[in-house]
PDB file of C-alpha atoms and ligand atoms in Angstrom:
ATOM      1  CA  MET A  27      -0.108   0.009   0.131  1.00 62.00           C
ATOM      2  CA  SER A  28       2.342   2.365   1.147  1.00 87.00           C
ATOM      3  CA  LYS A  29       4.952   1.704  -1.845  1.00 91.00           C
ATOM      4  CA  GLU A  30       2.154   2.475  -4.207  1.00 94.00           C
ATOM      5  CA  LEU A  31       1.696   5.842  -2.296  1.00 95.00           C
ATOM      6  CA  PHE A  32       5.251   6.420  -2.813  1.00 96.00           C
ATOM      7  CA  GLU A  33       5.572   5.898  -6.201  1.00 97.00           C
ATOM      8  CA  LYS A  34       2.592   8.042  -7.043  1.00 97.00           C
ATOM      9  CA  LEU A  35       4.726  10.604  -4.990  1.00 97.00           C
ATOM     10  CA  THR A  36       8.033  10.407  -6.920  1.00 97.00           C
ATOM     11  CA  ARG A  37       5.750  11.040 -10.061  1.00 98.00           C
ATOM     12  CA  ALA A  38       4.074  13.607  -8.712  1.00 98.00           C
ATOM     13  CA  ILE A  39       7.262  15.360  -8.056  1.00 97.00           C
ATOM     14  CA  ILE A  40       9.157  14.139 -11.368  1.00 98.00           C
ATOM     15  CA  GLU A  41       5.897  15.555 -13.311  1.00 97.00           C
ATOM     16  CA  GLY A  42       6.116  18.587 -11.011  1.00 97.00           C
ATOM     17  CA  LYS A  43       2.590  18.368 -10.009  1.00 97.00           C
ATOM     18  CA  ASP A  44       2.856  20.183  -6.629  1.00 96.00           C
ATOM     19  CA  LYS A  45      -1.376  19.884  -6.718  1.00 97.00           C
ATOM     20  CA  ASP A  46      -0.952  15.791  -6.694  1.00 97.00           C
ATOM     21  CA  ALA A  47       2.257  16.002  -4.179  1.00 97.00           C
ATOM     22  CA  ILE A  48       0.176  17.912  -1.353  1.00 96.00           C
ATOM     23  CA  SER A  49      -2.791  15.472  -1.954  1.00 96.00           C
ATOM     24  CA  PHE A  50      -0.654  12.430  -1.681  1.00 95.00           C
ATOM     25  CA  CYS A  51       1.667  13.680   1.460  1.00 94.00           C
ATOM     26  CA  ARG A  52      -1.343  14.695   3.175  1.00 93.00           C
ATOM     27  CA  GLU A  53      -2.936  10.789   2.318  1.00 94.00           C
ATOM     28  CA  ALA A  54       0.722   9.565   3.523  1.00 92.00           C
ATOM     29  CA  VAL A  55       0.251  11.607   6.701  1.00 89.00           C
ATOM     30  CA  GLU A  56      -3.547  10.527   7.423  1.00 90.00           C
ATOM     31  CA  LYS A  57      -2.226   6.632   7.357  1.00 91.00           C
ATOM     32  CA  GLY A  58       0.193   7.158   9.817  1.00 90.00           C
ATOM     33  CA  LEU A  59       3.196   7.310   7.770  1.00 92.00           C
ATOM     34  CA  THR A  60       6.546   9.289   9.175  1.00 90.00           C
ATOM     35  CA  ALA A  61       7.692  11.915   7.478  1.00 89.00           C
ATOM     36  CA  LYS A  62      11.045  10.394   7.307  1.00 89.00           C
ATOM     37  CA  SER A  63       9.751   7.670   5.253  1.00 92.00           C
ATOM     38  CA  VAL A  64       7.479   9.847   3.151  1.00 94.00           C
ATOM     39  CA  LEU A  65      11.020  12.396   2.374  1.00 93.00           C
ATOM     40  CA  GLU A  66      13.495   9.428   1.641  1.00 93.00           C
ATOM     41  CA  ASP A  67      10.812   6.642  -0.087  1.00 95.00           C
ATOM     42  CA  GLY A  68       8.904   9.088  -1.505  1.00 96.00           C
ATOM     43  CA  LEU A  69       9.807  12.728  -2.530  1.00 96.00           C
ATOM     44  CA  MET A  70      13.319  11.982  -2.459  1.00 96.00           C
ATOM     45  CA  PRO A  71      13.415   9.615  -4.896  1.00 97.00           C
ATOM     46  CA  GLY A  72      11.286  12.262  -7.548  1.00 97.00           C
ATOM     47  CA  ILE A  73      13.556  15.130  -7.581  1.00 97.00           C
ATOM     48  CA  ARG A  74      16.988  13.158  -7.510  1.00 96.00           C
ATOM     49  CA  LYS A  75      15.212  11.690 -10.834  1.00 97.00           C
ATOM     50  CA  VAL A  76      14.492  15.336 -12.107  1.00 97.00           C
ATOM     51  CA  GLY A  77      18.109  15.916 -11.223  1.00 96.00           C
ATOM     52  CA  GLU A  78      19.416  13.160 -13.223  1.00 96.00           C
ATOM     53  CA  LEU A  79      17.618  14.131 -16.458  1.00 97.00           C
ATOM     54  CA  PHE A  80      18.582  17.380 -15.759  1.00 96.00           C
ATOM     55  CA  SER A  81      22.399  16.752 -15.343  1.00 95.00           C
ATOM     56  CA  ILE A  82      22.037  14.378 -18.635  1.00 96.00           C
ATOM     57  CA  GLY A  83      20.131  17.021 -21.002  1.00 96.00           C
ATOM     58  CA  GLU A  84      16.400  14.989 -20.921  1.00 95.00           C
ATOM     59  CA  SER A  85      14.998  18.147 -19.062  1.00 94.00           C
ATOM     60  CA  TYR A  86      15.500  21.829 -18.650  1.00 94.00           C
ATOM     61  CA  LEU A  87      15.344  24.503 -16.048  1.00 95.00           C
ATOM     62  CA  PRO A  88      11.369  25.232 -16.421  1.00 95.00           C
ATOM     63  CA  GLU A  89      11.175  21.531 -15.563  1.00 95.00           C
ATOM     64  CA  LEU A  90      13.683  21.623 -11.991  1.00 95.00           C
ATOM     65  CA  LEU A  91      11.617  25.122 -11.266  1.00 96.00           C
ATOM     66  CA  ILE A  92       8.082  23.184 -11.506  1.00 97.00           C
ATOM     67  CA  SER A  93       9.784  19.790  -9.395  1.00 97.00           C
ATOM     68  CA  GLY A  94      11.301  22.477  -7.082  1.00 97.00           C
ATOM     69  CA  LYS A  95       7.620  24.249  -6.290  1.00 97.00           C
ATOM     70  CA  ALA A  96       6.389  20.519  -6.539  1.00 97.00           C
ATOM     71  CA  MET A  97       8.811  19.206  -3.680  1.00 97.00           C
ATOM     72  CA  GLN A  98       8.493  22.377  -1.383  1.00 95.00           C
ATOM     73  CA  ALA A  99       4.833  22.429  -0.906  1.00 96.00           C
ATOM     74  CA  ALA A 100       5.081  18.506  -0.754  1.00 96.00           C
ATOM     75  CA  VAL A 101       7.674  19.380   1.985  1.00 94.00           C
ATOM     76  CA  ALA A 102       5.187  22.296   3.765  1.00 93.00           C
ATOM     77  CA  GLU A 103       2.501  19.449   3.909  1.00 92.00           C
ATOM     78  CA  LEU A 104       5.086  17.808   6.185  1.00 91.00           C
ATOM     79  CA  GLU A 105       6.188  21.108   8.339  1.00 88.00           C
ATOM     80  CA  PRO A 106       3.842  19.733  11.141  1.00 83.00           C
ATOM     81  CA  LEU A 107       5.212  16.257  11.271  1.00 83.00           C
ATOM     82  CA  LEU A 108       8.730  17.543  11.113  1.00 81.00           C
ATOM     83  CA  ASN A 109       8.354  20.250  13.778  1.00 76.00           C
ATOM     84  CA  ALA A 110       6.478  18.289  15.975  1.00 72.00           C
ATOM     85  CA  GLY A 111       8.645  17.513  18.659  1.00 65.00           C
ATOM     86  CA  GLY A 112       9.735  20.911  20.061  1.00 58.00           C
ATOM     87  CA  GLY A 113       7.157  21.801  23.120  1.00 64.00           C
ATOM     88  CA  LYS A 114       9.441  23.673  25.910  1.00 67.00           C
ATOM     89  CA  PHE A 115      12.421  22.252  25.502  1.00 78.00           C
ATOM     90  CA  HIS A 116      15.322  24.707  24.554  1.00 87.00           C
ATOM     91  CA  ALA A 117      18.107  22.526  22.589  1.00 91.00           C
ATOM     92  CA  GLY A 118      20.070  25.878  21.767  1.00 95.00           C
ATOM     93  CA  LYS A 119      20.293  28.773  19.105  1.00 97.00           C
ATOM     94  CA  TYR A 120      21.025  27.491  15.580  1.00 98.00           C
ATOM     95  CA  LEU A 121      21.886  29.957  12.302  1.00 98.00           C
ATOM     96  CA  ILE A 122      21.401  28.573   9.629  1.00 98.00           C
ATOM     97  CA  GLY A 123      21.544  29.750   5.551  1.00 98.00           C
ATOM     98  CA  THR A 124      22.927  28.369   1.740  1.00 98.00           C
ATOM     99  CA  VAL A 125      25.830  30.056   1.309  1.00 98.00           C
ATOM    100  CA  SER A 126      26.749  33.195  -1.676  1.00 98.00           C
ATOM    101  CA  GLY A 127      25.486  32.687  -4.618  1.00 98.00           C
ATOM    102  CA  ASP A 128      23.442  29.548  -4.255  1.00 98.00           C
ATOM    103  CA  ILE A 129      19.797  29.876  -4.307  1.00 98.00           C
ATOM    104  CA  HIS A 130      18.587  26.385  -3.607  1.00 98.00           C
ATOM    105  CA  ASP A 131      16.921  26.149  -0.245  1.00 97.00           C
ATOM    106  CA  ILE A 132      14.640  23.389   0.184  1.00 96.00           C
ATOM    107  CA  GLY A 133      17.168  21.281   1.844  1.00 96.00           C
ATOM    108  CA  LYS A 134      17.958  23.690   4.334  1.00 97.00           C
ATOM    109  CA  ASN A 135      14.260  24.524   4.633  1.00 96.00           C
ATOM    110  CA  ILE A 136      13.776  20.849   6.060  1.00 95.00           C
ATOM    111  CA  VAL A 137      16.949  21.059   8.302  1.00 96.00           C
ATOM    112  CA  THR A 138      15.048  24.591  10.138  1.00 96.00           C
ATOM    113  CA  MET A 139      11.906  22.407  10.331  1.00 93.00           C
ATOM    114  CA  MET A 140      13.830  19.413  11.832  1.00 93.00           C
ATOM    115  CA  LEU A 141      15.263  21.371  14.127  1.00 94.00           C
ATOM    116  CA  LYS A 142      12.605  23.703  15.411  1.00 92.00           C
ATOM    117  CA  GLY A 143      11.085  19.981  16.277  1.00 90.00           C
ATOM    118  CA  ASN A 144      13.793  19.106  17.998  1.00 90.00           C
ATOM    119  CA  GLY A 145      13.899  22.327  20.339  1.00 92.00           C
ATOM    120  CA  TRP A 146      16.134  24.174  18.561  1.00 94.00           C
ATOM    121  CA  GLU A 147      14.776  28.012  18.446  1.00 96.00           C
ATOM    122  CA  VAL A 148      16.706  28.683  14.358  1.00 97.00           C
ATOM    123  CA  THR A 149      17.446  32.072  12.392  1.00 98.00           C
ATOM    124  CA  ASP A 150      17.380  31.392   9.094  1.00 98.00           C
ATOM    125  CA  LEU A 151      19.518  34.262   6.939  1.00 98.00           C
ATOM    126  CA  GLY A 152      17.743  32.408   3.519  1.00 98.00           C
ATOM    127  CA  VAL A 153      19.814  32.068   0.576  1.00 98.00           C
ATOM    128  CA  ASP A 154      22.938  33.361  -0.941  1.00 98.00           C
ATOM    129  CA  VAL A 155      24.165  34.592   2.033  1.00 98.00           C
ATOM    130  CA  PRO A 156      27.528  36.907   1.933  1.00 98.00           C
ATOM    131  CA  SER A 157      29.862  36.151   4.591  1.00 98.00           C
ATOM    132  CA  GLU A 158      29.520  39.755   5.668  1.00 98.00           C
ATOM    133  CA  LYS A 159      26.067  39.231   6.630  1.00 98.00           C
ATOM    134  CA  ILE A 160      26.918  35.858   8.420  1.00 98.00           C
ATOM    135  CA  CYS A 161      29.946  37.715  10.252  1.00 98.00           C
ATOM    136  CA  ALA A 162      27.610  40.396  11.501  1.00 98.00           C
ATOM    137  CA  ALA A 163      25.010  37.743  12.825  1.00 98.00           C
ATOM    138  CA  ILE A 164      27.304  35.846  14.559  1.00 98.00           C
ATOM    139  CA  ALA A 165      28.408  38.651  16.218  1.00 98.00           C
ATOM    140  CA  GLU A 166      25.430  40.016  16.971  1.00 97.00           C
ATOM    141  CA  GLY A 167      23.875  36.752  18.482  1.00 96.00           C
ATOM    142  CA  ASP A 168      24.554  34.468  20.920  1.00 94.00           C
ATOM    143  CA  TYR A 169      23.869  31.134  18.592  1.00 97.00           C
ATOM    144  CA  ASP A 170      25.615  27.576  19.219  1.00 97.00           C
ATOM    145  CA  ILE A 171      25.510  26.961  15.969  1.00 98.00           C
ATOM    146  CA  PHE A 172      25.916  27.904  12.288  1.00 98.00           C
ATOM    147  CA  GLY A 173      24.845  25.726   9.606  1.00 98.00           C
ATOM    148  CA  MET A 174      25.307  26.474   6.224  1.00 98.00           C
ATOM    149  CA  SER A 175      23.922  24.978   2.814  1.00 98.00           C
ATOM    150  CA  ALA A 176      25.901  24.386  -0.300  1.00 98.00           C
ATOM    151  CA  LEU A 177      24.142  22.402  -3.283  1.00 98.00           C
ATOM    152  CA  LEU A 178      26.476  23.786  -6.536  1.00 98.00           C
ATOM    153  CA  THR A 179      29.967  22.538  -6.706  1.00 98.00           C
ATOM    154  CA  VAL A 180      30.658  25.848  -7.812  1.00 98.00           C
ATOM    155  CA  THR A 181      29.577  27.384  -4.260  1.00 98.00           C
ATOM    156  CA  MET A 182      31.553  24.859  -2.012  1.00 98.00           C
ATOM    157  CA  PRO A 183      34.168  27.895  -1.805  1.00 98.00           C
ATOM    158  CA  ALA A 184      31.656  30.130  -0.685  1.00 98.00           C
ATOM    159  CA  ALA A 185      31.478  28.038   2.231  1.00 98.00           C
ATOM    160  CA  ASP A 186      35.366  28.125   2.743  1.00 98.00           C
ATOM    161  CA  GLU A 187      35.389  31.984   2.466  1.00 98.00           C
ATOM    162  CA  ALA A 188      32.602  32.030   5.000  1.00 98.00           C
ATOM    163  CA  VAL A 189      34.683  30.318   7.377  1.00 98.00           C
ATOM    164  CA  LYS A 190      37.856  31.901   6.841  1.00 98.00           C
ATOM    165  CA  ALA A 191      35.478  35.219   7.134  1.00 98.00           C
ATOM    166  CA  ILE A 192      34.722  34.163  10.407  1.00 98.00           C
ATOM    167  CA  THR A 193      38.090  33.253  11.673  1.00 98.00           C
ATOM    168  CA  LYS A 194      39.265  37.087  10.627  1.00 98.00           C
ATOM    169  CA  ALA A 195      36.606  38.165  12.301  1.00 98.00           C
ATOM    170  CA  GLY A 196      37.504  36.912  15.889  1.00 98.00           C
ATOM    171  CA  LEU A 197      34.440  35.019  15.641  1.00 98.00           C
ATOM    172  CA  ARG A 198      35.711  31.349  15.632  1.00 97.00           C
ATOM    173  CA  ASP A 199      36.083  30.426  18.887  1.00 96.00           C
ATOM    174  CA  LYS A 200      32.310  31.885  19.724  1.00 95.00           C
ATOM    175  CA  ILE A 201      30.493  29.163  17.265  1.00 97.00           C
ATOM    176  CA  LYS A 202      30.539  25.620  16.247  1.00 97.00           C
ATOM    177  CA  ILE A 203      29.906  25.490  12.152  1.00 98.00           C
ATOM    178  CA  MET A 204      28.265  22.801  10.389  1.00 98.00           C
ATOM    179  CA  VAL A 205      28.198  21.951   6.793  1.00 98.00           C
ATOM    180  CA  GLY A 206      25.869  20.010   4.095  1.00 98.00           C
ATOM    181  CA  GLY A 207      24.096  19.538   0.880  1.00 98.00           C
ATOM    182  CA  ALA A 208      24.145  17.191  -1.933  1.00 97.00           C
ATOM    183  CA  PRO A 209      27.804  17.687  -2.953  1.00 97.00           C
ATOM    184  CA  VAL A 210      29.442  18.294   0.291  1.00 98.00           C
ATOM    185  CA  THR A 211      31.324  15.814   1.662  1.00 98.00           C
ATOM    186  CA  GLN A 212      33.174  14.931   5.335  1.00 98.00           C
ATOM    187  CA  GLU A 213      36.649  14.832   3.660  1.00 98.00           C
ATOM    188  CA  PHE A 214      35.394  18.826   1.933  1.00 98.00           C
ATOM    189  CA  ALA A 215      33.820  19.629   5.335  1.00 98.00           C
ATOM    190  CA  ASP A 216      37.441  18.480   7.579  1.00 98.00           C
ATOM    191  CA  ARG A 217      39.089  20.457   4.472  1.00 98.00           C
ATOM    192  CA  ILE A 218      37.894  23.571   5.444  1.00 98.00           C
ATOM    193  CA  GLY A 219      38.078  23.423   9.325  1.00 98.00           C
ATOM    194  CA  VAL A 220      34.186  23.150  10.276  1.00 98.00           C
ATOM    195  CA  ASP A 221      33.077  21.208  13.064  1.00 98.00           C
ATOM    196  CA  GLY A 222      30.168  18.813  11.570  1.00 97.00           C
ATOM    197  CA  TYR A 223      29.090  17.412   8.280  1.00 98.00           C
ATOM    198  CA  ALA A 224      25.376  15.775   8.303  1.00 98.00           C
ATOM    199  CA  LYS A 225      24.169  14.526   4.760  1.00 97.00           C
ATOM    200  CA  ASP A 226      20.489  14.869   5.438  1.00 95.00           C
ATOM    201  CA  ALA A 227      18.506  16.869   7.884  1.00 94.00           C
ATOM    202  CA  PHE A 228      18.159  13.688  10.704  1.00 93.00           C
ATOM    203  CA  GLU A 229      22.041  12.997  10.683  1.00 96.00           C
ATOM    204  CA  ALA A 230      22.116  17.579  10.832  1.00 97.00           C
ATOM    205  CA  VAL A 231      19.917  17.215  14.260  1.00 95.00           C
ATOM    206  CA  ASN A 232      22.054  14.554  15.903  1.00 95.00           C
ATOM    207  CA  LYS A 233      25.380  16.379  14.885  1.00 97.00           C
ATOM    208  CA  ALA A 234      24.003  19.267  16.275  1.00 97.00           C
ATOM    209  CA  PHE A 235      23.425  17.599  19.705  1.00 95.00           C
ATOM    210  CA  SER A 236      26.279  16.448  19.742  1.00 95.00           C
ATOM    211  CA  LEU A 237      28.460  19.278  18.777  1.00 96.00           C
ATOM    212  CA  THR A 238      26.749  20.931  21.576  1.00 92.00           C
ATOM    213  CA  GLU A 239      26.853  17.646  24.153  1.00 81.00           C
ATOM    214  CA  LYS A 240      22.825  18.378  24.437  1.00 65.00           C
ATOM    215  CA  THR A 241      21.726  14.979  26.618  1.00 53.00           C
ATOM    216  CA  ARG A 242      18.602  14.777  24.309  1.00 54.00           C
ATOM    217  CA  GLN A 243      18.266  11.123  23.651  1.00 53.00           C
ATOM    218  CA  PRO A 244      17.750  10.177  19.754  1.00 54.00           C
ATOM    219  CA  GLU A 245      14.546   8.218  20.308  1.00 53.00           C
ATOM    220  CA  GLU A 246      13.237  11.253  22.502  1.00 56.00           C
ATOM    221  CA  ARG A 247      14.154  12.910  19.208  1.00 57.00           C
ATOM    222  CA  ALA A 248      10.806  14.062  16.358  1.00 55.00           C
TER     223      ALA A 248
HETATM  224 CO1  B1M B  11      19.497  22.861  -9.115  1.00 77.96          CO
HETATM  225  N1  B1M B  11      20.979  21.880  -9.647  1.00 77.96           N
HETATM  226  N2  B1M B  11      20.599  24.754 -10.268  1.00 77.96           N
HETATM  227  N3  B1M B  11      17.208  24.329  -9.143  1.00 77.96           N
HETATM  228  N4  B1M B  11      18.830  21.346  -8.499  1.00 77.96           N
HETATM  229  C1  B1M B  11      21.095  20.970  -8.546  1.00 77.96           C
HETATM  230  C2  B1M B  11      21.877  21.405  -7.254  1.00 77.96           C
HETATM  231  C3  B1M B  11      21.780  20.218  -9.870  1.00 77.96           C
HETATM  232  C4  B1M B  11      22.728  18.718  -8.791  1.00 77.96           C
HETATM  233  C5  B1M B  11      20.865  19.486 -10.793  1.00 77.96           C
HETATM  234  C6  B1M B  11      21.840  18.833 -12.008  1.00 77.96           C
HETATM  235  O1  B1M B  11      22.334  18.995 -12.748  1.00 77.96           O
HETATM  236  N5  B1M B  11      21.970  17.411 -11.297  1.00 77.96           N
HETATM  237  C7  B1M B  11      23.042  21.366 -10.556  1.00 77.96           C
HETATM  238  C8  B1M B  11      24.521  21.171  -9.724  1.00 77.96           C
HETATM  239  C9  B1M B  11      25.248  20.667 -10.600  1.00 77.96           C
HETATM  240  C10 B1M B  11      26.459  20.335  -9.841  1.00 77.96           C
HETATM  241  O2  B1M B  11      27.324  22.046  -9.162  1.00 77.96           O
HETATM  242  N6  B1M B  11      27.228  19.362  -9.132  1.00 77.96           N
HETATM  243  C11 B1M B  11      22.129  21.974  -9.922  1.00 77.96           C
HETATM  244  C12 B1M B  11      22.261  23.223 -11.351  1.00 77.96           C
HETATM  245  C13 B1M B  11      23.362  23.270 -12.591  1.00 77.96           C
HETATM  246  C14 B1M B  11      21.189  24.061 -11.264  1.00 77.96           C
HETATM  247  C15 B1M B  11      21.726  26.049 -12.138  1.00 77.96           C
HETATM  248  C16 B1M B  11      23.353  26.519 -12.130  1.00 77.96           C
HETATM  249  C17 B1M B  11      21.032  25.713 -13.093  1.00 77.96           C
HETATM  250  C18 B1M B  11      21.197  26.921 -14.140  1.00 77.96           C
HETATM  251  O3  B1M B  11      20.590  27.574 -14.206  1.00 77.96           O
HETATM  252  N7  B1M B  11      21.444  26.390 -15.425  1.00 77.96           N
HETATM  253  C19 B1M B  11      20.437  26.934 -11.161  1.00 77.96           C
HETATM  254  C20 B1M B  11      21.509  27.948  -9.611  1.00 77.96           C
HETATM  255  C21 B1M B  11      20.740  28.310  -9.644  1.00 77.96           C
HETATM  256  C22 B1M B  11      22.020  28.901  -8.083  1.00 77.96           C
HETATM  257  O4  B1M B  11      21.652  28.570  -6.899  1.00 77.96           O
HETATM  258  N8  B1M B  11      21.894  29.983  -8.513  1.00 77.96           N
HETATM  259  C23 B1M B  11      19.582  25.793 -10.713  1.00 77.96           C
HETATM  260  C24 B1M B  11      18.143  26.099  -9.667  1.00 77.96           C
HETATM  261  C25 B1M B  11      17.485  25.227  -9.034  1.00 77.96           C
HETATM  262  C26 B1M B  11      15.756  26.172  -8.989  1.00 77.96           C
HETATM  263  C27 B1M B  11      15.934  27.086  -8.951  1.00 77.96           C
HETATM  264  C28 B1M B  11      15.878  25.577 -11.030  1.00 77.96           C
HETATM  265  C29 B1M B  11      15.459  24.727  -8.342  1.00 77.96           C
HETATM  266  C30 B1M B  11      16.333  24.692  -6.592  1.00 77.96           C
HETATM  267  C31 B1M B  11      14.443  25.678  -5.655  1.00 77.96           C
HETATM  268  C32 B1M B  11      14.991  25.930  -3.861  1.00 77.96           C
HETATM  269  O5  B1M B  11      15.452  25.335  -3.282  1.00 77.96           O
HETATM  270  N9  B1M B  11      14.163  26.763  -4.135  1.00 77.96           N
HETATM  271  C33 B1M B  11      16.601  23.513  -8.694  1.00 77.96           C
HETATM  272  C34 B1M B  11      16.877  22.295  -7.703  1.00 77.96           C
HETATM  273  C35 B1M B  11      15.201  22.193  -7.398  1.00 77.96           C
HETATM  274  C36 B1M B  11      17.539  21.278  -7.878  1.00 77.96           C
HETATM  275  C37 B1M B  11      17.387  19.763  -7.964  1.00 77.96           C
HETATM  276  C38 B1M B  11      16.421  19.362  -8.835  1.00 77.96           C
HETATM  277  C39 B1M B  11      17.203  19.544  -6.087  1.00 77.96           C
HETATM  278  C40 B1M B  11      17.873  20.102  -4.980  1.00 77.96           C
HETATM  279  C41 B1M B  11      16.476  19.717  -3.894  1.00 77.96           C
HETATM  280  O6  B1M B  11      16.161  20.339  -3.799  1.00 77.96           O
HETATM  281  N10 B1M B  11      17.026  18.257  -3.745  1.00 77.96           N
HETATM  282  C42 B1M B  11      19.512  19.545  -7.552  1.00 77.96           C
HETATM  283  C43 B1M B  11      19.264  17.899  -7.934  1.00 77.96           C
HETATM  284  C44 B1M B  11      19.958  17.284  -6.507  1.00 77.96           C
HETATM  285  O7  B1M B  11      20.052  17.600  -5.596  1.00 77.96           O
HETATM  286  N11 B1M B  11      20.168  15.868  -6.805  1.00 77.96           N
HETATM  287  C45 B1M B  11      19.147  20.199  -8.421  1.00 77.96           C
HETATM  288  C46 B1M B  11      15.766  18.190  -2.605  1.00 77.96           C
HETATM  289  C47 B1M B  11      16.799  18.136  -1.317  1.00 77.96           C
HETATM  290  C48 B1M B  11      15.825  17.836  -0.078  1.00 77.96           C
HETATM  291  O8  B1M B  11      17.936  18.125  -0.918  1.00 77.96           O
HETATM  292  O9  B1M B  11      18.852  19.964  -0.877  1.00 77.96           O
HETATM  293  O10 B1M B  11      20.293  17.879  -1.151  1.00 77.96           O
HETATM  294  P1  B1M B  11      19.422  18.882  -0.586  1.00 77.96           P
HETATM  295  O11 B1M B  11      19.261  18.627   0.854  1.00 77.96           O
HETATM  296  C49 B1M B  11      19.511  17.310   1.662  1.00 77.96           C
HETATM  297  C50 B1M B  11      20.504  17.395   2.318  1.00 77.96           C
HETATM  298  O12 B1M B  11      21.872  17.629   1.487  1.00 77.96           O
HETATM  299  C51 B1M B  11      20.805  17.777   4.145  1.00 77.96           C
HETATM  300  O13 B1M B  11      19.889  17.789   4.086  1.00 77.96           O
HETATM  301  C52 B1M B  11      18.706  17.687   3.253  1.00 77.96           C
HETATM  302  C53 B1M B  11      17.648  16.894   3.499  1.00 77.96           C
HETATM  303  O14 B1M B  11      17.716  15.583   3.879  1.00 77.96           O
HETATM  304  N12 B1M B  11      21.185  19.050   3.696  1.00 77.96           N
HETATM  305  C54 B1M B  11      22.181  19.120   4.915  1.00 77.96           C
HETATM  306  C55 B1M B  11      21.077  20.674   2.814  1.00 77.96           C
HETATM  307  N13 B1M B  11      21.712  20.924   3.597  1.00 77.96           N
HETATM  308  C56 B1M B  11      22.238  20.898   4.548  1.00 77.96           C
HETATM  309  C57 B1M B  11      22.997  21.863   5.623  1.00 77.96           C
HETATM  310  C58 B1M B  11      23.313  20.744   7.162  1.00 77.96           C
HETATM  311  C59 B1M B  11      23.266  19.353   6.798  1.00 77.96           C
HETATM  312  C60 B1M B  11      22.515  18.696   5.897  1.00 77.96           C
HETATM  313  O15 B1M B  11      24.056  21.591   7.641  1.00 77.96           O
HETATM  314  C61 B1M B  11      23.963  22.952   8.182  1.00 77.96           C
END
């Protein structure tokens, strides 16, 4: 049953049908499927396929855009599940943004929802965030962690530049830094000298807790 529903979701994303994506997501939630399974087994295979078709020239920017919109609509439908567990628990303060030159934000938004669902107070700087804006936010706020998202190989160097700018501004000891996004690896994270890397939003939440040595156990998390 759920396999069929996941396939419908995947197809809705590939075909960029946002209304279908929303209604299948709603159906999945009503059936009691978890946000994790809807994301990983329904939505992600669809958006990955769209990326593959784009990279081999079998689809173009408009398709990328409408599938991205369908993905955003579906994720919005899952938001109540993704950020359900926050309650009164205050895990810490998290600053997040997509690196300079990059406007991809669906993954960042999922990470944000998951963090909020696990008690983090999140400030989202948005997309295409210049280093100066990051440094100003870190200087003014009392954040525990700054997390960067990068989706393009050409914008990965912007993550490195942000770390260098934070260090140059004398702010590196003030904050832990994390990085993630489809082309990012642990090796890249090590190379640019950040404290943590996560391959997906679920891992990002666990990493945030471990970086700040918070005690909330994984089974208690959303
Ligand atoms: Co773009 N795009 N795109 N795109 N796009 C990719 C990334 C691409 C891989 C497609 C491809 O060619 N196969 C390719 C990059 C190739 C490369 O550099 N290696 C690409 C390209 C080339 C481009 C343009 C240059 C196209 C053009 O203009 N010719 C252009 C660039 C614009 C720019 O940023 N300057 C562009 C534009 C766009 C749209 C605007 C049309 C749209 C984005 C809409 C939006 O975000 N609001 C779009 C889309 C939708 C994609 C794909 C198809 C899907 C991205 C996505 O949302 N994935 C993508 C193909 C792909 O990724 N396979 C592609 C779903 C999302 C949930 O996953 O973001 O990976 P992801 O997030 C995951 C993890 O990575 C992780 O957790 C998330 C959830 O589990 N994660 C973190 C993310 N951030 C994290 C932070 C953390 C921890 C974990 O800690 C802080």
